[in-house]
Amino acid sequence: MVYNEFKKIVNISKEDISGQILEQNRASIKVKKEKKVIENLIKIIDATLDICSKKSFQSMSIRDLSAASGLSRGALYSYFTNKEELLILLLTQGRQIVYQVLTEQISTVTSPHEKLKIAIKSHIYLSEAMDTWFYFNYIEARNLPKNEQKNAIESELETEKIFIDIIEEGIAEGVFKDENVVLLSSTLKAILQDWYLKRWKYRSRKTSVDEYADFVIKIMESILLIG
Amino acid sequence: MVYNEFKKIVNISKEDISGQILEQNRASIKVKKEKKVIENLIKIIDATLDICSKKSFQSMSIRDLSAASGLSRGALYSYFTNKEELLILLLTQGRQIVYQVLTEQISTVTSPHEKLKIAIKSHIYLSEAMDTWFYFNYIEARNLPKNEQKNAIESELETEKIFIDIIEEGIAEGVFKDENVVLLSSTLKAILQDWYLKRWKYRSRKTSVDEYADFVIKIMESILLIG
DNA sequence: GTCTATACATAGATAGAC
DNA sequence: GTCTATCTATGTATAGAC
């Protein structure tokens, strides 16, 4: 699998995401016509992620968001009760998508070695297809209120757990070396995150997403494979 | 070398850092008595890093900083001309310290293999000794004005270059395998940064700084060493 | 050198017209 | 459903007393 194939398989349409948000936030969305909601949520999300790829969510004023989304300040407050809730909503949704896609992709194969390769590729390709989203999620998580931060932390550990499980399975089956699994998964996650955190660097060096994915797989293999 | 030894060697006293800041910012510091300046700069830096380990520099108001540092809002403006300049000052200083210590430590050995080990340990130990500083530097770099961001980017590439040079030297000498040096250095940097970016995770797992350093060295060896 | 008081700007949020 | 007008809070920065 290469990136161009992945993009077709995981066709995360904006309508789908907005629909999911609507489902889970009926309480705070005051507008009744579903079509309108979907339409405007897309505008709001696009504008937010766009602005926040250049400055922080904090520094983005409701006035900025109004200008970029095309909705008035008053209208915006029909879609969320306050600015912080908009942040929570976006981060929660982002995490869900990542977990959904990752587990779905892995379920298509059985051997640990194949699973590891698919998991690495899926993570990198997904973060490439939704780069502003991933970046936003990582950077802004710390600005959540304490109780919501717990969810962000759990989510980090949850994706890490996916890798831990795969590697342990491989060790049990005798195809992987018996390494420090938790530390190794943790560093693997750091490497995967680097792809979207330092997008500017890889872009300027013309490192393609496929090249990066292949490289990560190769170094994991050189650490884990026996022989 | 283990962490406890490193801490003694690299005795980065707060007075030294404040002194360096004073040297380089005489223009914007209005207070004349050097002793006073050093004393209050330490208060300001400590308070800023402390607050910013919990929320963003943006969200930290001058009122917050005044309360935490013990200086009045008016007095604070005797040490910097505006809030953004305080940010620039802190980030610039932080970068200088890292580069100074890293290059100094590496210069003590000659073989590429030893150099690589020392560079990895120095980076991790330094980020441990100055964890709030490192965290602040990474997270807040993006909130600089465009022209200052250039410096932050150059600095990221500069530390990466240290690793690139060591690995290339090792390949030339025939002790390291001929890998994709730039990509490998880049992922190594990501792993090193993870130590201070996810401090909460490693702390909760009781991973010691020495254990982490040894692990990173081990995986780099398993990728690079021949045989 | 440091403080208090305050000017001035900009933010988030709401009410009521359309 | 959406907009405009506006209230209120909070922020940065400065001036002048001590």
XYZ file of C-alpha atoms (C1' of nucleotides) in Angstrom:
490
model
C 0.000 0.000 0.000
C 1.207 3.503 -0.851
C -0.227 6.881 0.114
C -2.289 7.441 -3.001
C -4.128 4.156 -2.450
C -4.669 4.929 1.206
C -6.291 8.259 0.452
C -9.011 6.491 -1.527
C -9.647 3.765 1.037
C -9.966 6.107 3.963
C -12.205 8.651 2.420
C -12.912 10.771 5.448
C -15.380 13.216 4.051
C -15.933 16.442 5.871
C -19.660 15.806 5.846
C -19.127 12.581 7.787
C -17.063 14.299 10.443
C -19.522 17.140 10.793
C -22.342 14.619 11.005
C -20.561 12.817 13.822
C -20.045 16.099 15.649
C -23.720 16.930 15.285
C -24.718 13.516 16.682
C -22.602 14.013 19.770
C -23.350 17.651 20.451
C -27.071 18.117 19.860
C -27.348 19.765 23.267
C -25.149 22.736 22.476
C -26.070 23.228 18.810
C -29.064 25.529 18.663
C -29.699 25.434 14.932
C -32.369 22.893 13.947
C -31.957 22.305 10.206
C -29.433 19.479 9.901
C -28.306 20.511 6.457
C -27.509 24.012 7.678
C -25.609 22.625 10.656
C -23.428 20.331 8.559
C -22.761 23.116 6.086
C -21.734 25.634 8.723
C -19.804 23.210 10.917
C -17.589 22.492 7.927
C -16.960 26.205 7.508
C -16.186 26.581 11.210
C -13.839 23.589 11.350
C -11.987 24.532 8.187
C -11.532 28.095 9.349
C -10.393 27.073 12.824
C -7.814 24.546 11.629
C -6.590 26.961 9.015
C -6.114 29.825 11.459
C -4.602 27.526 14.079
C -1.968 26.229 11.686
C -0.600 29.772 11.836
C -1.309 30.815 15.413
C -2.635 29.293 18.599
C -6.291 28.638 19.353
C -5.908 31.063 22.250
C -4.776 33.847 19.954
C -7.538 33.154 17.472
C -10.311 35.551 18.416
C -13.975 34.921 17.736
C -13.670 37.912 15.437
C -10.937 36.092 13.458
C -13.083 33.000 13.243
C -16.073 35.030 12.150
C -14.108 36.680 9.344
C -12.565 33.411 8.139
C -15.709 31.295 8.341
C -18.075 33.872 6.905
C -20.483 33.568 9.843
C -21.145 36.476 12.148
C -19.969 36.374 15.743
C -23.540 35.982 16.927
C -24.210 33.107 14.540
C -21.113 31.242 15.704
C -22.540 30.997 19.186
C -25.430 28.984 17.767
C -22.982 26.159 17.137
C -21.122 26.105 20.446
C -21.806 27.622 23.842
C -18.344 29.105 24.331
C -14.894 29.116 22.812
C -13.516 26.436 25.103
C -16.289 24.058 24.117
C -15.350 24.499 20.486
C -11.829 23.393 21.392
C -13.059 20.353 23.308
C -15.371 19.412 20.469
C -12.629 19.537 17.855
C -10.075 17.635 19.911
C -12.528 14.922 20.921
C -13.601 14.418 17.342
C -10.042 14.305 16.062
C -9.058 11.603 18.515
C -12.033 9.462 17.581
C -11.195 9.526 13.906
C -7.596 8.475 14.469
C -8.544 5.547 16.651
C -11.325 4.409 14.318
C -9.146 4.373 11.220
C -6.135 2.763 12.921
C -8.001 -0.166 14.460
C -10.011 -0.680 11.274
C -6.894 -0.878 9.123
C -5.075 -3.275 11.427
C -8.023 -5.632 11.547
C -7.460 -6.483 7.872
C -4.285 -8.497 8.559
C -3.196 -11.171 11.024
C 0.589 -11.624 11.187
C 2.325 -9.308 13.698
C 4.918 -8.238 11.173
C 2.248 -7.251 8.654
C 0.183 -5.609 11.379
C 3.118 -3.501 12.467
C 3.750 -2.365 8.916
C 0.084 -1.518 8.355
C -0.177 0.326 11.659
C 2.872 2.458 10.888
C 1.708 3.233 7.378
C -1.853 3.977 8.436
C -0.701 6.364 11.132
C 1.649 8.272 8.861
C -0.729 8.337 5.904
C -3.620 9.431 8.068
C -1.615 12.239 9.613
C -0.610 13.277 6.106
C -4.176 13.321 4.828
C -5.312 15.323 7.848
C -2.173 17.200 8.755
C -3.688 20.405 10.110
C -6.066 18.310 12.179
C -3.267 16.229 13.724
C -1.109 19.230 14.380
C -3.963 21.048 16.050
C -4.760 18.061 18.195
C -1.234 17.664 19.468
C -0.483 21.315 20.090
C -3.762 22.385 21.641
C -4.338 19.403 23.927
C -2.456 21.113 26.748
C -4.830 24.048 26.715
C -7.790 21.963 27.746
C -9.253 22.160 31.246
C -7.889 19.517 33.617
C -10.780 17.060 33.386
C -10.643 17.077 29.588
C -6.885 16.642 29.590
C -7.412 13.241 31.093
C -9.135 12.154 27.905
C -6.293 13.420 25.773
C -3.770 11.498 27.855
C -5.811 8.327 27.729
C -5.999 8.665 23.992
C -2.209 8.970 23.677
C -1.815 5.812 25.734
C -4.512 4.058 23.748
C -2.760 4.474 20.392
C 0.506 3.492 22.030
C -1.216 0.363 23.310
C -1.990 -0.640 19.740
C 1.730 -0.832 19.034
C 2.520 -2.519 22.328
C 0.031 -5.274 21.571
C 1.354 -5.881 18.089
C 4.962 -6.112 19.238
C 4.132 -8.375 22.173
C 2.220 -10.646 19.834
C 5.257 -10.830 17.594
C 7.533 -11.682 20.509
C 5.135 -14.399 21.670
C 5.097 -15.875 18.194
C 8.889 -15.802 18.100
C 9.215 -13.489 15.094
C 10.343 -10.393 17.054
C 13.255 -10.005 19.466
C 12.355 -9.572 23.117
C 12.949 -5.825 23.488
C 11.671 -3.333 26.045
C 8.247 -3.204 24.438
C 6.815 -0.180 26.231
C 9.832 2.035 25.623
C 10.065 0.916 22.021
C 6.389 1.670 21.343
C 6.821 5.005 22.972
C 9.737 5.984 20.749
C 7.921 4.672 17.695
C 5.024 6.976 18.543
C 7.425 9.904 18.872
C 8.799 9.178 15.408
C 5.323 8.945 13.902
C 4.325 12.238 15.489
C 7.410 13.948 14.138
C 5.987 13.625 10.635
C 3.202 16.099 11.282
C 4.915 18.187 13.941
C 7.857 19.015 11.697
C 5.992 19.049 8.405
C 7.948 22.152 7.338
C 11.231 20.281 7.687
C 10.282 17.228 5.661
C 8.634 19.404 3.039
C 11.714 21.548 2.575
C 13.819 18.405 2.208
C 11.332 16.926 -0.230
C 10.974 13.783 1.847
C 7.871 12.035 0.514
C 5.342 10.453 2.831
C 6.044 7.033 1.314
C 9.758 7.426 1.835
C 9.221 8.362 5.467
C 6.897 5.429 6.098
C 9.311 2.979 4.501
C 12.180 4.361 6.558
C 10.288 4.023 9.848
C 9.335 0.449 8.988
C 12.927 -0.329 8.105
C 14.355 0.903 11.381
C 11.685 -0.910 13.377
C 12.554 -4.074 11.486
C 16.251 -3.634 12.137
C 15.467 -3.411 15.847
C 12.879 -6.173 16.061
C 13.495 -8.799 13.401
C 15.506 -11.841 14.345
C 18.565 -12.822 12.312
C 28.608 8.870 32.680
C 25.253 8.837 34.475
C 22.843 11.674 35.190
C 24.074 12.477 38.691
C 27.603 13.016 37.386
C 26.373 15.144 34.500
C 24.480 17.479 36.788
C 27.710 18.382 38.562
C 29.762 18.850 35.391
C 27.274 21.083 33.690
C 26.505 23.386 36.535
C 24.252 25.833 34.778
C 23.658 28.307 37.513
C 20.757 30.654 37.225
C 23.050 33.588 37.886
C 25.103 32.679 34.826
C 22.082 32.538 32.593
C 20.716 35.820 33.909
C 24.133 37.382 33.456
C 24.196 36.250 29.846
C 20.745 37.708 29.297
C 21.836 41.007 30.785
C 24.891 41.127 28.519
C 22.786 40.663 25.419
C 19.865 42.892 26.338
C 21.347 45.999 27.919
C 19.308 48.138 25.553
C 15.911 47.067 26.830
C 16.755 46.647 30.517
C 16.232 49.992 32.220
C 17.457 49.094 35.703
C 21.091 50.058 36.274
C 22.293 48.093 39.297
C 23.572 44.794 37.937
C 22.939 42.899 41.135
C 19.296 43.966 41.148
C 18.914 42.977 37.518
C 20.330 39.490 38.036
C 18.195 38.998 41.122
C 14.957 40.053 39.444
C 15.643 38.354 36.116
C 15.871 35.071 38.018
C 12.499 35.741 39.610
C 10.981 36.618 36.245
C 12.412 33.586 34.464
C 11.450 31.154 37.208
C 7.931 32.514 37.377
C 7.481 32.476 33.594
C 8.715 28.918 33.142
C 6.651 27.765 36.084
C 3.433 29.331 34.821
C 4.100 28.187 31.257
C 4.519 24.574 32.300
C 0.818 24.761 33.139
C -0.546 27.093 30.494
C 0.642 28.866 27.379
C 2.752 32.007 27.344
C -0.145 33.679 25.547
C -2.547 32.866 28.370
C -0.098 34.046 30.989
C -1.046 37.635 31.667
C 1.344 40.283 32.956
C -0.875 40.238 36.036
C -0.104 36.496 36.490
C 3.595 37.122 36.047
C 3.514 40.006 38.491
C 1.830 37.885 41.143
C 4.162 34.919 40.666
C 7.399 36.881 40.442
C 6.632 39.314 43.238
C 7.344 42.334 41.053
C 4.669 44.847 40.197
C 3.387 45.141 36.672
C 5.116 48.482 36.324
C 8.430 47.115 37.542
C 8.308 44.216 35.086
C 8.408 46.659 32.210
C 11.802 47.836 33.442
C 13.201 44.465 32.368
C 11.628 44.107 28.948
C 9.884 46.520 26.611
C 6.877 44.300 25.927
C 5.616 40.800 26.459
C 6.704 39.515 23.081
C 10.250 40.634 23.736
C 10.285 38.620 26.939
C 9.356 35.568 24.885
C 12.084 36.215 22.333
C 14.622 36.773 25.087
C 13.822 33.499 26.824
C 13.778 31.410 23.664
C 16.998 32.859 22.326
C 18.766 32.260 25.606
C 17.478 28.702 25.886
C 18.747 27.784 22.457
C 22.196 29.175 23.172
C 22.589 27.103 26.324
C 21.657 23.869 24.582
C 24.088 24.413 21.759
C 26.900 25.484 24.071
C 26.617 22.451 26.332
C 26.176 19.945 23.513
C 29.188 21.019 21.492
C 31.315 21.356 24.610
C 30.517 17.817 25.759
C 31.162 16.227 22.368
C 34.540 17.920 22.062
C 35.844 15.749 24.909
C 35.913 12.551 22.817
C 37.086 11.553 19.357
C 35.645 8.225 18.153
C 32.282 8.559 16.367
C 30.741 5.786 18.435
C 31.732 7.504 21.691
C 30.682 10.885 20.328
C 27.264 9.560 19.448
C 26.811 8.145 22.927
C 27.947 11.353 24.594
C 25.732 13.496 22.363
C 22.667 11.407 23.134
C 23.350 11.373 26.862
C 24.162 15.082 27.018
C 20.968 15.988 25.213
C 18.761 13.852 27.402
C 20.514 14.791 30.653
C 20.454 18.463 29.784
C 16.769 18.371 28.965
C 16.215 16.603 32.259
C 18.139 19.184 34.266
C 16.279 21.996 32.543
C 12.992 20.361 31.695
C 10.650 23.339 32.001
C 13.084 25.363 29.922
C 13.207 22.781 27.123
C 9.463 22.298 27.149
C 8.889 26.022 26.983
C 11.324 26.393 24.130
C 9.703 23.716 22.020
C 6.099 24.660 22.640
C 6.356 28.424 22.398
C 8.655 28.651 19.378
C 5.687 28.724 17.046
C 4.282 31.831 18.704
C 7.205 33.975 17.707
C 6.917 36.601 14.978
C 7.985 35.347 11.545
C 11.482 36.810 11.513
C 12.297 35.298 14.902
C 10.872 31.939 13.868
C 13.670 31.695 11.355
C 16.158 31.559 14.223
C 14.219 28.808 15.969
C 14.185 26.733 12.787
C 17.884 27.251 12.201
C 18.540 26.112 15.735
C 16.558 22.902 15.247
C 18.579 22.162 12.144
C 21.814 23.063 13.893
C 21.412 20.475 16.649
C 20.328 17.953 14.063
C 23.498 18.740 12.143
C 25.549 17.682 15.160
C 24.117 14.183 14.862
C 24.420 14.117 11.085
C 28.115 14.932 11.320
C 28.814 12.268 13.920
C 27.027 9.553 11.960
C 28.680 10.516 8.677
C 32.052 10.437 10.365
C 31.287 6.932 11.616
C 30.274 5.768 8.156
C 33.426 7.242 6.657
C 35.514 5.410 9.229
C 33.699 2.180 8.474
C 32.251 1.660 11.966
C 28.634 2.568 11.082
C 26.389 1.129 8.393
C 25.601 3.420 5.476
C 22.031 4.427 6.394
C 19.929 7.415 5.336
C 21.804 9.780 7.623
C 19.505 12.786 7.466
C 16.334 10.814 8.127
C 18.002 8.870 10.906
C 19.241 12.005 12.655
C 15.820 13.499 12.321
C 14.128 10.547 14.009
C 16.818 10.471 16.686
C 16.029 14.100 17.447
C 12.330 13.258 17.686
C 13.108 10.540 20.221
C 15.289 12.847 22.290
C 12.583 15.509 22.313
C 9.992 13.016 23.450
C 11.754 12.797 26.806
C 10.818 16.342 27.796
C 7.625 16.652 25.772
C 6.037 13.603 27.422
C 7.658 13.995 30.812
C 4.328 13.075 32.494
C 4.297 9.719 30.735
C 7.804 8.626 31.632
C 7.349 9.879 35.174
C 4.182 7.874 35.687
C 5.943 4.784 34.349
C 8.938 5.426 36.572
C 11.301 5.352 33.614
C 14.558 6.851 34.863
C 16.555 9.267 32.779
C 19.486 6.835 32.711
C 17.271 4.014 31.542
C 15.900 6.181 28.752
C 19.344 7.306 27.621
C 20.639 3.738 27.585
C 17.649 2.588 25.595
C 18.071 5.281 22.957
C 21.755 4.449 22.619
C 20.925 0.785 22.276
C 18.435 1.237 19.456
C 20.788 3.583 17.625
C 23.505 0.955 17.942
C 21.237 -1.775 16.677
C 20.557 0.352 13.597
C 24.087 1.615 12.974
C 26.640 -0.873 14.225
C 28.052 -3.369 11.775
C 27.858 -7.067 12.538
C 13.870 51.123 41.492
C 9.378 50.063 42.465
C 4.734 50.948 43.264
C -0.273 52.404 42.333
C -3.518 54.183 39.349
C -5.210 54.408 35.076
C -5.556 54.862 29.958
C -6.562 52.364 26.144
C -7.292 48.170 23.268
C -9.289 43.984 22.435
C -11.386 39.943 23.959
C -15.829 36.860 24.784
C -20.541 36.728 25.099
C -25.507 38.236 24.714
C -29.871 40.724 23.395
C -32.882 42.053 20.206
C -33.718 43.599 15.375
C -34.308 41.602 10.943
C -31.087 31.495 11.382
C -28.269 35.355 11.173
C -26.783 39.926 11.943
C -25.579 44.341 14.404
C -24.917 46.686 18.479
C -23.277 46.565 22.844
C -22.067 45.042 27.640
C -18.454 43.554 30.521
C -14.142 41.516 31.541
C -9.491 41.278 30.990
C -5.269 42.406 28.899
C -1.007 45.458 27.815
C 1.365 49.398 28.656
C 2.469 53.926 30.728
C 2.664 58.069 33.870
C 3.655 59.902 37.971
C 3.925 59.316 43.101
C 7.006 57.463 46.485
